[in-house]
Coordinates of C-alpha atoms and ligand atoms in Angstrom, one line a residue:
Chain A
M1262 CA 39.9 -40.8 276.9
K1263 CA 39.6 -42.7 280.1
Q1264 CA 37.1 -40.3 281.5
L1265 CA 34.7 -41.2 278.8
F1266 CA 34.4 -44.6 280.5
T1267 CA 34.2 -43.4 284.1
P1268 CA 30.8 -43.3 285.8
F1269 CA 29.6 -39.9 287.1
E1270 CA 32.3 -38.1 285.1
N1271 CA 31.5 -34.6 283.8
V1272 CA 32.6 -33.9 280.3
S1273 CA 32.8 -30.6 278.4
K1274 CA 30.0 -29.6 275.9
N1275 CA 32.2 -30.3 272.9
T1276 CA 33.1 -33.7 274.1
R1277 CA 29.4 -34.4 274.6
L1278 CA 28.7 -33.3 271.1
F1279 CA 31.5 -35.6 269.8
I1280 CA 30.1 -38.5 271.7
V1281 CA 26.6 -38.0 270.2
L1282 CA 28.0 -37.6 266.7
G1283 CA 30.1 -40.7 267.1
W1284 CA 27.0 -42.7 267.9
V1285 CA 25.0 -41.3 265.0
V1286 CA 27.9 -42.2 262.6
L1287 CA 28.1 -45.6 264.1
L1288 CA 24.3 -46.2 263.7
L1289 CA 24.3 -44.9 260.1
G1290 CA 27.3 -47.0 259.3
F1291 CA 25.7 -50.1 260.7
W1292 CA 22.6 -49.4 258.7
F1293 CA 24.5 -49.1 255.4
V1294 CA 26.6 -52.1 256.0
S1295 CA 23.8 -54.4 257.3
S1296 CA 21.6 -53.5 254.3
M1297 CA 24.2 -54.0 251.6
G1298 CA 23.9 -57.7 250.6
E1299 CA 21.2 -59.5 248.7
R1300 CA 19.1 -60.7 251.7
H1301 CA 18.7 -58.2 254.5
L1302 CA 16.3 -57.4 257.3
F1303 CA 16.3 -53.6 257.0
P1304 CA 15.7 -51.8 253.7
S1305 CA 18.7 -49.8 252.5
P1306 CA 18.8 -46.0 253.0
Q1307 CA 18.0 -45.6 249.3
Q1308 CA 14.9 -47.7 249.6
V1309 CA 13.8 -45.7 252.6
W1310 CA 14.4 -42.5 250.7
Q1311 CA 12.4 -43.8 247.8
G1312 CA 9.6 -44.8 250.2
F1313 CA 9.7 -41.3 251.7
L1314 CA 9.4 -39.7 248.3
E1315 CA 6.4 -41.9 247.5
L1316 CA 4.7 -41.0 250.7
Y1317 CA 5.4 -37.3 250.2
N1318 CA 3.8 -37.5 246.7
E1319 CA 0.8 -39.3 248.2
G1320 CA 0.2 -36.4 250.6
L1321 CA 2.2 -37.2 253.6
V1322 CA 1.9 -33.7 255.0
V1323 CA -1.9 -33.8 254.9
H1324 CA -1.8 -37.1 256.7
I1325 CA 0.5 -35.8 259.3
G1326 CA -1.9 -32.8 259.7
S1327 CA -4.8 -35.1 260.1
S1328 CA -3.0 -37.1 262.8
L1329 CA -1.9 -34.0 264.6
L1330 CA -5.5 -32.7 264.6
L1331 CA -6.8 -35.9 266.0
C1332 CA -4.0 -35.9 268.6
F1333 CA -4.7 -32.4 269.8
S1334 CA -8.4 -32.6 269.9
A1335 CA -8.1 -35.8 271.9
I1336 CA -5.5 -34.4 274.3
G1337 CA -7.5 -31.2 274.6
I1338 CA -10.7 -33.0 275.7
A1339 CA -8.8 -35.5 277.8
I1340 CA -6.8 -32.9 279.7
V1341 CA -9.9 -30.9 280.6
I1342 CA -11.6 -34.0 282.0
S1343 CA -8.5 -35.2 283.9
L1344 CA -7.8 -31.8 285.3
V1345 CA -11.3 -31.3 286.6
F1346 CA -11.3 -34.7 288.3
S1347 CA -7.7 -34.3 289.6
Y1348 CA -8.3 -30.9 291.1
L1349 CA -11.5 -31.9 292.6
S1350 CA -9.9 -35.1 294.0
T1351 CA -8.8 -32.8 296.8
V1352 CA -12.4 -32.8 297.9
P1353 CA -13.1 -36.0 299.9
I1354 CA -16.3 -36.8 298.1
I1355 CA -14.8 -36.7 294.7
K1356 CA -11.5 -38.5 295.6
P1357 CA -12.8 -42.1 295.0
V1358 CA -14.2 -41.0 291.6
A1359 CA -10.8 -39.6 290.5
K1360 CA -9.0 -42.7 291.8
T1361 CA -11.3 -45.0 289.9
L1362 CA -10.9 -43.0 286.7
S1363 CA -7.1 -43.5 287.1
K1364 CA -7.6 -47.3 287.7
L1365 CA -9.6 -47.6 284.5
R1366 CA -6.3 -47.6 282.6
Y1367 CA -6.2 -51.3 283.0
L1368 CA -9.3 -51.7 280.9
P1369 CA -8.5 -53.3 277.6
L1370 CA -9.0 -51.0 274.6
T1371 CA -11.3 -53.4 272.8
G1372 CA -13.9 -53.1 275.6
I1373 CA -13.9 -49.4 275.3
T1374 CA -14.2 -49.4 271.5
F1375 CA -17.0 -51.9 271.7
Y1376 CA -19.2 -49.6 273.9
L1377 CA -18.2 -46.5 272.1
A1378 CA -19.1 -48.1 268.8
I1379 CA -22.7 -48.5 270.1
L1380 CA -22.9 -44.8 271.0
I1381 CA -21.0 -43.2 268.2
S1382 CA -21.4 -43.9 264.5
D1383 CA -19.0 -41.5 262.9
A1384 CA -15.5 -43.0 262.6
R1385 CA -13.7 -39.7 263.2
T1386 CA -15.6 -38.9 266.4
M1387 CA -15.1 -42.5 267.4
Q1388 CA -11.3 -42.1 267.0
V1389 CA -11.3 -39.0 269.1
W1390 CA -13.3 -40.6 271.9
V1391 CA -11.4 -43.8 272.1
L1392 CA -8.3 -41.7 272.6
V1393 CA -10.0 -39.4 275.1
V1394 CA -11.2 -42.3 277.3
F1395 CA -7.8 -43.9 277.0
M1396 CA -5.8 -40.8 277.7
S1397 CA -8.0 -39.5 280.5
T1398 CA -7.1 -42.5 282.6
Y1399 CA -3.3 -42.0 282.1
L1400 CA -3.4 -38.3 282.5
T1401 CA -5.5 -38.6 285.7
T1402 CA -2.9 -41.0 287.0
S1403 CA -0.1 -38.7 286.4
L1404 CA -1.9 -35.6 287.7
L1405 CA -2.9 -37.4 290.9
S1406 CA 0.7 -38.3 291.6
M1407 CA 1.7 -34.7 290.9
L1408 CA -0.9 -33.6 293.5
N1409 CA 0.4 -36.2 296.0
A1410 CA 3.9 -34.9 295.5
I1411 CA 3.0 -31.4 296.7
P1412 CA 4.5 -31.0 300.2
Q1413 CA 2.1 -30.3 303.0
E1414 CA 4.1 -27.1 303.8
E1415 CA 3.0 -25.5 300.6
F1416 CA -0.7 -25.9 301.6
D1417 CA 0.1 -24.8 305.1
H1418 CA 1.9 -21.8 303.8
A1419 CA -1.1 -20.7 301.8
R1420 CA -3.4 -21.4 304.7
S1421 CA -1.3 -19.3 307.1
L1422 CA -1.7 -16.4 304.7
G1423 CA -5.4 -16.6 305.2
C1424 CA -6.4 -18.3 302.0
S1425 CA -9.6 -20.2 302.1
R1426 CA -9.4 -23.9 301.1
W1427 CA -10.6 -23.1 297.6
E1428 CA -8.0 -20.4 297.4
V1429 CA -5.4 -22.8 298.5
L1430 CA -6.5 -25.1 295.7
W1431 CA -6.4 -22.3 293.2
E1432 CA -3.1 -20.8 294.3
V1433 CA -1.0 -23.8 295.1
V1434 CA -2.4 -26.5 292.9
V1435 CA -4.0 -24.8 289.9
K1436 CA -1.8 -21.8 289.4
G1437 CA 1.3 -23.2 291.2
R1438 CA 1.5 -26.3 289.1
I1439 CA 0.6 -25.3 285.5
D1440 CA 4.1 -26.2 284.4
Y1441 CA 3.7 -29.6 285.8
V1442 CA 0.5 -30.1 283.8
I1443 CA 2.4 -29.3 280.6
D1444 CA 5.0 -31.8 281.6
V1445 CA 2.4 -34.5 282.4
I1446 CA 1.0 -34.0 278.9
R1447 CA 4.5 -34.3 277.4
Q1448 CA 5.2 -37.4 279.3
N1449 CA 2.0 -39.1 278.3
L1450 CA 2.3 -37.9 274.7
A1451 CA 4.4 -41.0 273.8
I1452 CA 1.5 -43.2 274.8
V1453 CA -1.1 -41.2 272.9
W1454 CA 1.1 -40.9 269.9
M1455 CA 1.5 -44.7 269.8
M1456 CA -2.2 -45.3 270.5
L1457 CA -3.1 -42.8 267.9
V1458 CA -1.4 -44.6 265.1
T1459 CA -3.0 -47.9 266.3
V1460 CA -6.5 -46.3 266.6
E1461 CA -6.1 -44.7 263.1
S1462 CA -5.3 -48.0 261.6
I1463 CA -8.1 -49.9 263.3
L1464 CA -10.8 -47.3 262.8
V1465 CA -10.2 -46.0 259.3
A1466 CA -11.6 -42.5 258.9
A1467 CA -9.9 -39.4 257.5
G1468 CA -6.5 -40.9 256.7
G1469 CA -3.6 -40.1 259.0
L1470 CA -0.3 -41.7 259.7
G1471 CA -1.9 -44.9 261.1
F1472 CA -3.8 -45.3 257.8
L1473 CA -0.6 -44.9 255.8
I1474 CA 1.1 -47.6 257.9
K1475 CA -1.7 -50.0 257.3
N1476 CA -1.6 -49.3 253.6
S1477 CA 2.1 -49.8 253.4
D1478 CA 1.7 -53.1 255.3
K1479 CA -0.4 -54.4 252.6
F1480 CA 2.2 -53.9 249.9
M1481 CA 5.0 -55.3 252.0
N1482 CA 6.9 -52.2 251.0
H1483 CA 9.7 -52.1 253.6
G1484 CA 11.2 -48.9 252.5
R1485 CA 7.9 -47.1 253.0
I1486 CA 7.3 -48.7 256.4
I1487 CA 10.6 -47.6 257.8
A1488 CA 10.3 -44.2 256.2
L1489 CA 6.9 -43.8 257.9
Q1490 CA 8.2 -45.0 261.2
I1491 CA 11.0 -42.4 261.1
V1492 CA 8.4 -39.7 260.2
I1493 CA 6.2 -40.7 263.1
L1494 CA 9.1 -40.8 265.5
G1495 CA 10.3 -37.4 264.3
V1496 CA 6.9 -35.7 264.6
G1497 CA 6.5 -37.2 268.1
L1498 CA 9.9 -36.0 269.2
F1499 CA 9.1 -32.6 267.7
I1500 CA 6.0 -32.2 269.8
D1501 CA 7.9 -33.4 272.8
F1502 CA 10.5 -30.8 272.2
V1503 CA 8.0 -28.0 271.6
L1504 CA 6.1 -28.7 274.8
N1505 CA 9.3 -28.8 276.8
Y1506 CA 10.5 -25.6 275.3
L1507 CA 7.2 -23.9 276.0
R1508 CA 7.3 -25.0 279.6
K1509 CA 10.8 -23.6 280.1
A1510 CA 10.1 -20.4 278.2
F1511 CA 6.9 -19.5 279.9
F1512 CA 7.7 -20.7 283.4
R1513 CA 11.1 -19.5 284.5
Y1514 CA 10.7 -21.1 287.9
S1515 CA 10.0 -24.5 286.4
K1516 CA 12.9 -26.8 287.3
I1517 CA 11.5 -30.2 286.9
Chain B
M557 CA 12.2 -2.7 335.5
T558 CA 8.5 -2.5 336.3
Y559 CA 5.8 -4.0 334.2
N560 CA 2.4 -5.4 334.7
M561 CA 0.3 -7.8 332.8
Q562 CA -3.2 -7.3 331.4
N563 CA -5.2 -9.1 328.8
T564 CA -4.6 -12.7 328.1
L565 CA -3.2 -13.0 324.6
L566 CA -2.5 -16.7 324.3
Y567 CA -4.1 -19.4 326.4
V568 CA -3.3 -23.1 325.8
E569 CA -5.0 -25.7 327.8
D570 CA -4.2 -29.5 327.9
L571 CA -3.1 -29.4 324.3
S572 CA -2.1 -32.7 322.7
V573 CA -1.4 -33.7 319.1
A574 CA -1.1 -37.2 317.9
Y575 CA -0.4 -38.5 314.4
G576 CA -2.4 -41.7 314.2
D577 CA -1.6 -43.6 317.3
K578 CA 1.6 -41.8 317.9
V579 CA 1.3 -39.0 320.6
I580 CA 3.8 -36.3 319.7
I581 CA 3.0 -33.6 322.3
K582 CA 0.7 -33.8 325.3
D583 CA -0.3 -31.8 328.4
I584 CA 0.8 -28.5 327.1
N585 CA -0.5 -25.7 329.2
L586 CA 0.6 -22.1 328.9
V587 CA -0.7 -18.6 329.4
E588 CA 0.8 -15.4 327.9
K589 CA -0.5 -12.0 328.8
D590 CA -0.1 -8.6 327.4
V591 CA 2.9 -7.0 329.0
I592 CA 2.6 -3.3 329.7
R593 CA 5.5 -1.1 330.5
E594 CA 5.3 2.5 331.3
G595 CA 6.6 4.7 328.4
H596 CA 7.1 1.8 326.0
I597 CA 5.1 -0.1 323.6
T598 CA 6.0 -3.7 324.5
G599 CA 5.0 -6.6 322.4
Q600 CA 5.7 -10.1 323.6
V601 CA 8.6 -12.3 322.5
I602 CA 8.3 -16.0 323.4
A603 CA 10.9 -18.5 322.6
V604 CA 10.5 -22.3 322.4
V605 CA 13.6 -24.4 322.7
G606 CA 14.1 -28.2 322.9
R607 CA 16.1 -30.9 321.3
S608 CA 15.4 -32.1 317.8
G609 CA 12.2 -34.1 317.4
R610 CA 10.7 -33.1 320.7
G611 CA 7.7 -31.5 319.0
K612 CA 8.4 -27.8 318.6
S613 CA 7.2 -27.6 315.0
T614 CA 4.2 -29.8 315.9
L615 CA 3.3 -27.4 318.7
F616 CA 3.6 -24.5 316.3
K617 CA 1.3 -26.1 313.8
A618 CA -1.3 -26.6 316.5
L619 CA -0.8 -23.0 317.8
T620 CA -1.4 -21.6 314.3
G621 CA -4.5 -23.8 313.7
L622 CA -2.8 -25.7 310.9
V623 CA -3.1 -29.0 312.7
K624 CA -6.2 -29.8 314.7
P625 CA -5.3 -30.7 318.3
T626 CA -6.2 -34.2 319.3
S627 CA -7.4 -32.7 322.6
G628 CA -7.3 -29.4 324.4
K629 CA -7.6 -25.9 322.9
V630 CA -5.7 -22.9 321.9
L631 CA -7.4 -19.5 322.5
I632 CA -6.2 -16.1 321.3
A633 CA -7.4 -12.7 322.0
N634 CA -10.2 -11.6 319.8
T635 CA -9.1 -8.1 319.0
Q636 CA -11.9 -7.3 316.6
T637 CA -14.6 -6.7 319.2
G638 CA -12.6 -4.3 321.3
L639 CA -13.7 -5.9 324.5
D640 CA -11.1 -6.8 327.1
N641 CA -10.3 -10.5 327.5
D642 CA -12.5 -11.6 324.7
A643 CA -11.1 -14.8 323.5
K644 CA -11.6 -17.0 320.4
E645 CA -10.4 -20.4 319.4
V646 CA -7.5 -20.1 316.9
Q647 CA -8.2 -20.8 313.2
E648 CA -6.0 -21.3 310.3
G649 CA -4.9 -17.9 309.0
D650 CA -5.3 -16.1 312.3
I651 CA -1.6 -16.4 313.1
G652 CA 1.2 -15.8 310.7
F653 CA 3.5 -18.8 310.4
V654 CA 7.0 -19.0 308.9
D655 CA 7.9 -22.7 308.7
Q656 CA 11.2 -24.3 309.1
K657 CA 11.7 -24.6 305.4
Y658 CA 10.8 -21.1 304.5
T659 CA 8.1 -22.3 302.1
L660 CA 6.9 -19.7 299.5
F661 CA 4.7 -19.8 296.4
R662 CA 7.0 -21.3 293.9
N663 CA 5.3 -19.4 291.0
K664 CA 5.4 -16.0 292.5
T665 CA 8.4 -13.6 292.4
V666 CA 9.4 -11.8 295.6
Y667 CA 7.4 -8.8 294.6
E668 CA 4.3 -10.8 293.6
T669 CA 4.6 -12.6 296.9
M670 CA 4.4 -9.4 298.8
L671 CA 1.5 -8.1 296.7
F672 CA -0.4 -11.3 297.4
A673 CA 0.3 -10.9 301.1
L674 CA -1.2 -7.4 301.0
R675 CA -4.3 -8.5 298.9
R676 CA -6.8 -7.9 301.7
K677 CA -5.4 -4.6 302.8
E678 CA -7.4 -1.5 302.0
M679 CA -4.6 0.4 300.3
T680 CA -4.2 1.8 296.8
K681 CA -1.9 0.1 294.4
A682 CA 0.7 2.9 294.7
E683 CA 0.6 2.7 298.5
K684 CA 1.2 -1.0 298.3
H685 CA 4.1 -0.5 295.9
T686 CA 5.7 2.1 298.3
Q687 CA 5.4 -0.2 301.3
I688 CA 6.8 -3.2 299.4
M689 CA 9.7 -1.3 298.1
Q690 CA 10.4 0.2 301.5
Y691 CA 10.6 -3.3 303.1
L692 CA 12.6 -4.8 300.2
R693 CA 15.2 -2.0 300.7
D694 CA 15.3 -2.4 304.5
W695 CA 15.7 -6.1 304.2
G696 CA 18.2 -6.0 301.4
L697 CA 16.0 -7.8 298.9
E698 CA 15.8 -4.9 296.4
N699 CA 17.9 -6.7 293.7
E700 CA 15.9 -9.9 294.1
K701 CA 12.6 -8.3 293.6
D702 CA 11.8 -10.1 290.4
Q703 CA 13.3 -13.5 291.3
Y704 CA 11.4 -16.7 292.0
P705 CA 12.0 -18.7 295.2
C706 CA 14.1 -21.2 293.4
E707 CA 16.4 -18.4 292.5
L708 CA 16.9 -17.1 296.0
S709 CA 19.4 -18.2 298.7
G710 CA 18.1 -19.7 301.9
G711 CA 18.5 -16.5 303.8
Q712 CA 16.7 -14.5 301.1
R713 CA 13.9 -16.9 301.0
Q714 CA 13.6 -16.7 304.8
R715 CA 13.5 -13.0 304.8
T716 CA 10.9 -13.0 302.1
A717 CA 8.8 -15.4 304.1
V718 CA 9.1 -13.2 307.2
I719 CA 8.1 -10.0 305.4
E720 CA 5.2 -11.8 303.8
Q721 CA 3.8 -12.8 307.2
I722 CA 4.4 -9.3 308.6
F723 CA 2.2 -7.9 305.8
C724 CA -0.5 -10.5 306.1
S725 CA -0.8 -11.5 309.8
G726 CA -2.5 -9.7 312.6
H727 CA -0.9 -9.4 316.0
Y728 CA 0.5 -12.9 316.2
M729 CA 3.4 -14.4 314.3
V730 CA 5.0 -17.8 314.8
L731 CA 8.5 -18.5 313.4
D732 CA 10.0 -21.9 313.3
E733 CA 13.7 -21.6 313.6
P734 CA 14.0 -18.1 312.0
F735 CA 17.7 -17.9 312.7
S736 CA 19.0 -21.1 311.2
G737 CA 20.9 -20.7 308.0
L738 CA 21.4 -16.9 308.4
D739 CA 24.7 -15.1 308.5
V740 CA 25.6 -12.6 311.2
G741 CA 24.1 -9.7 309.3
N742 CA 20.8 -11.4 308.6
I743 CA 20.5 -12.4 312.2
E744 CA 20.8 -8.7 313.1
D745 CA 18.1 -8.0 310.5
V746 CA 15.7 -10.5 312.0
K747 CA 16.4 -9.1 315.5
K748 CA 15.7 -5.7 314.2
A749 CA 12.5 -7.0 312.7
F750 CA 11.5 -8.4 316.1
D751 CA 12.1 -5.0 317.7
L752 CA 10.1 -3.3 315.0
I753 CA 7.2 -5.7 315.3
T754 CA 7.0 -5.6 319.0
A755 CA 7.4 -1.8 319.2
S756 CA 4.6 -1.2 316.8
H757 CA 1.7 -2.6 318.8
E758 CA 1.1 -3.7 322.4
F759 CA -0.6 -6.9 321.3
N760 CA 2.0 -7.9 318.9
T761 CA 3.4 -11.3 319.9
I762 CA 6.2 -13.2 318.4
I763 CA 6.7 -16.9 319.1
Y764 CA 9.8 -18.5 317.7
S765 CA 11.8 -21.7 318.1
T766 CA 15.6 -21.9 318.0
H767 CA 18.5 -24.2 318.6
D768 CA 20.6 -21.2 319.5
I769 CA 19.9 -20.9 323.3
E770 CA 21.8 -17.7 323.6
L771 CA 19.5 -16.1 321.0
A772 CA 16.5 -17.3 323.0
V773 CA 17.8 -15.9 326.2
E774 CA 18.9 -12.6 324.6
L775 CA 15.6 -11.8 322.8
A776 CA 12.8 -13.5 324.6
D777 CA 10.9 -12.4 327.7
S778 CA 9.4 -15.9 328.1
I779 CA 11.1 -19.2 327.3
Y780 CA 9.6 -22.6 327.2
V781 CA 11.6 -25.8 327.1
I782 CA 10.0 -28.6 325.3
G783 CA 11.3 -32.1 326.1
Y784 CA 10.3 -35.6 327.1
P785 CA 9.0 -35.5 330.7
T786 CA 10.2 -37.9 333.4
I787 CA 7.2 -39.2 335.3
E788 CA 7.8 -41.4 338.3
G789 CA 11.3 -42.1 337.2
K790 CA 10.3 -43.1 333.8
R791 CA 11.1 -41.1 330.7
M792 CA 8.1 -40.6 328.5
D793 CA 8.3 -40.4 324.7
Y794 CA 6.1 -37.4 324.0
G795 CA 7.0 -33.8 324.2
T796 CA 5.7 -31.4 326.7
I797 CA 6.7 -28.2 328.5
V798 CA 9.4 -29.4 330.9
K799 CA 10.3 -25.9 332.1
H800 CA 9.3 -22.3 331.8
F801 CA 11.7 -19.4 332.3
D802 CA 9.9 -16.1 332.8
M803 CA 12.6 -13.7 331.9
K804 CA 10.4 -10.8 333.1
E805 CA 10.2 -12.3 336.6
L806 CA 13.9 -13.0 336.6
E807 CA 14.4 -9.3 335.7
L808 CA 16.4 -10.3 332.6
A809 CA 14.0 -9.2 329.9
W810 CA 14.7 -6.0 327.9
K811 CA 18.3 -5.9 329.1
D812 CA 21.6 -6.2 327.5
Y813 CA 23.1 -9.7 327.4
G814 CA 25.1 -10.2 330.6
L815 CA 26.4 -12.7 333.1
D816 CA 22.9 -13.5 334.5
H817 CA 21.8 -14.4 331.0
I818 CA 24.7 -16.8 330.7
E819 CA 23.6 -18.5 333.9
V820 CA 20.1 -19.0 332.4
V821 CA 21.6 -20.4 329.2
K822 CA 23.4 -23.0 331.4
Q823 CA 20.3 -23.9 333.2
I824 CA 18.3 -24.3 330.0
K825 CA 21.0 -26.5 328.5
Q826 CA 20.9 -28.7 331.6
V827 CA 17.1 -29.1 331.4
M828 CA 17.3 -29.9 327.6
L829 CA 20.0 -32.5 328.1
S830 CA 17.9 -34.4 330.7
S831 CA 14.7 -34.3 328.6
Ligands
ATP786 N1 3.2 -35.7 309.8 C1 3.8 -36.5 310.7 N2 3.4 -37.7 310.9 C2 3.9 -38.5 311.9 N3 4.9 -38.1 312.7 C3 5.3 -36.9 312.6 C4 4.8 -35.9 311.6 N4 5.4 -34.8 311.8 C5 6.3 -34.9 312.8 N5 6.2 -36.2 313.3 C6 7.0 -36.7 314.4 O1 6.8 -35.8 315.5 C7 8.0 -35.6 316.3 C8 8.2 -34.2 316.5 O2 8.5 -33.5 315.3 P1 8.7 -32.0 315.2 O3 8.9 -31.7 313.8 O4 7.6 -31.3 315.9 O5 10.1 -31.8 316.0 P2 10.9 -30.5 316.3 O6 11.0 -30.4 317.8 O7 10.4 -29.4 315.5 O8 12.3 -31.0 315.8 P3 13.4 -30.1 315.0 O9 14.1 -29.3 316.1 O10 14.4 -31.1 314.5 O11 12.8 -29.3 314.0 C9 9.1 -36.3 315.5 O12 9.4 -37.5 316.2 C10 8.5 -36.6 314.2 O13 8.9 -37.9 313.7
MG787 MG1 11.0 -28.3 314.0

């Protein structure tokens, strides 16, 4: 028992499972108890379940699909842009451009939307590009720091094998770090996922989870809001899990 | 033991390397020639010793063209033209280099690493496979063939790195501390590899550093001690060659380890301690 409270203590797998279960039970218990009385901050589990059913009947799955589609198209475009700039940042003349792109993450979202609104009229395209601009800056930042973390020895090793500089880039950075790129996407996913919901609720287009949230807001339906939050959290965690799983499954050497 | 020397294989003149303002090595001058012995194919084995931080690795990076010298030059024999004493300035990729950390491609298995090292060789796929498997067997890496570097032990990584450079490099090979982290068996393997390499071509030249002075004296026919020089009574803080032991001249090269060798070990240790 004492070991559960000792720093750096290793515990068995079963014990770990018990600890997690304990916390979940505690959390659920707290939720039940705190939502019992007349006046309460959180809706009760029944209300949330009710909200979930309502959402489901209104086409929750379609909305999730719409959000995922938006998420993937934005990430797809953004990762291509960021990869091109990051890889080319190893070339001195492109380096400042890549660094600037990464610094642009301090730009406020409203500024970006304003200019994009002038260029793009379709709301859906607009959603995609707001996310792309936003994400590219974050992804580039992470990719640049991934590049910086590659030890000089790895480049020297490739050079000593007679690789030209472009081959070094291809072998060490592009091929040698694909698993890192997946992890960079995974780590930035939380930001996109959060932004995505916001963007969807500001620029209303084809529905999506953000749109649902906004709707529920209007009716002050607490059960619905919490149910939706749980769904969004769940979907996000699921993508996170899938990406991590893919990285480990496809890249045995990947020990990040 | 009679020998004579012919073509210059390595010529280093006034070499210095500085990182920013900090001079690491300076005034490095050395000449190594092709050693010819009647009835033997004799490659060259050159050892570099010196205390930690004196600039051995830095010297090696300059020798292999991986770091641009701040001043001076490194010339190697241009063996492509077939002319005697035709020299060229060293460029990255000319000289095989196994670094101190045994760096490998993290995303290539041992087998893929070897295949990559052979990519420019004009051999059929089957020939490449045969050669790779032969080496893996000889070096005891057969079972690790499909493992990634992160799944290898230090010694296995190191052997992989050495074979990779044997496959890829021309006549020159630089090894930074090839004996550290190896067990007695592996040390014998590397020694055998040295013998194989030097016995396979007159021009083949191995340059290695080590903290094991006995191994330097036992294997090398030329030993350089890198240390901080003392000029006019003042100890400088950059590395340079403070002493050169020509084991051929001392008639200690290509001989079994004996009392005379132990004497040289003592001398080297003395020089190292005062530099
Ligand atoms: N990239 C670098 N930038 C600045 N200083 C460096 C760099 N690399 C090495 N040095 C410095 O150069 C000096 C020589 O380093 P080097 O690695 O060549 O030593 P070494 O003789 O190989 O030592 P060891 O036996 O411990 O491997 C050290 O003082 C080190 O701090
Ligand atoms: Mg070193």
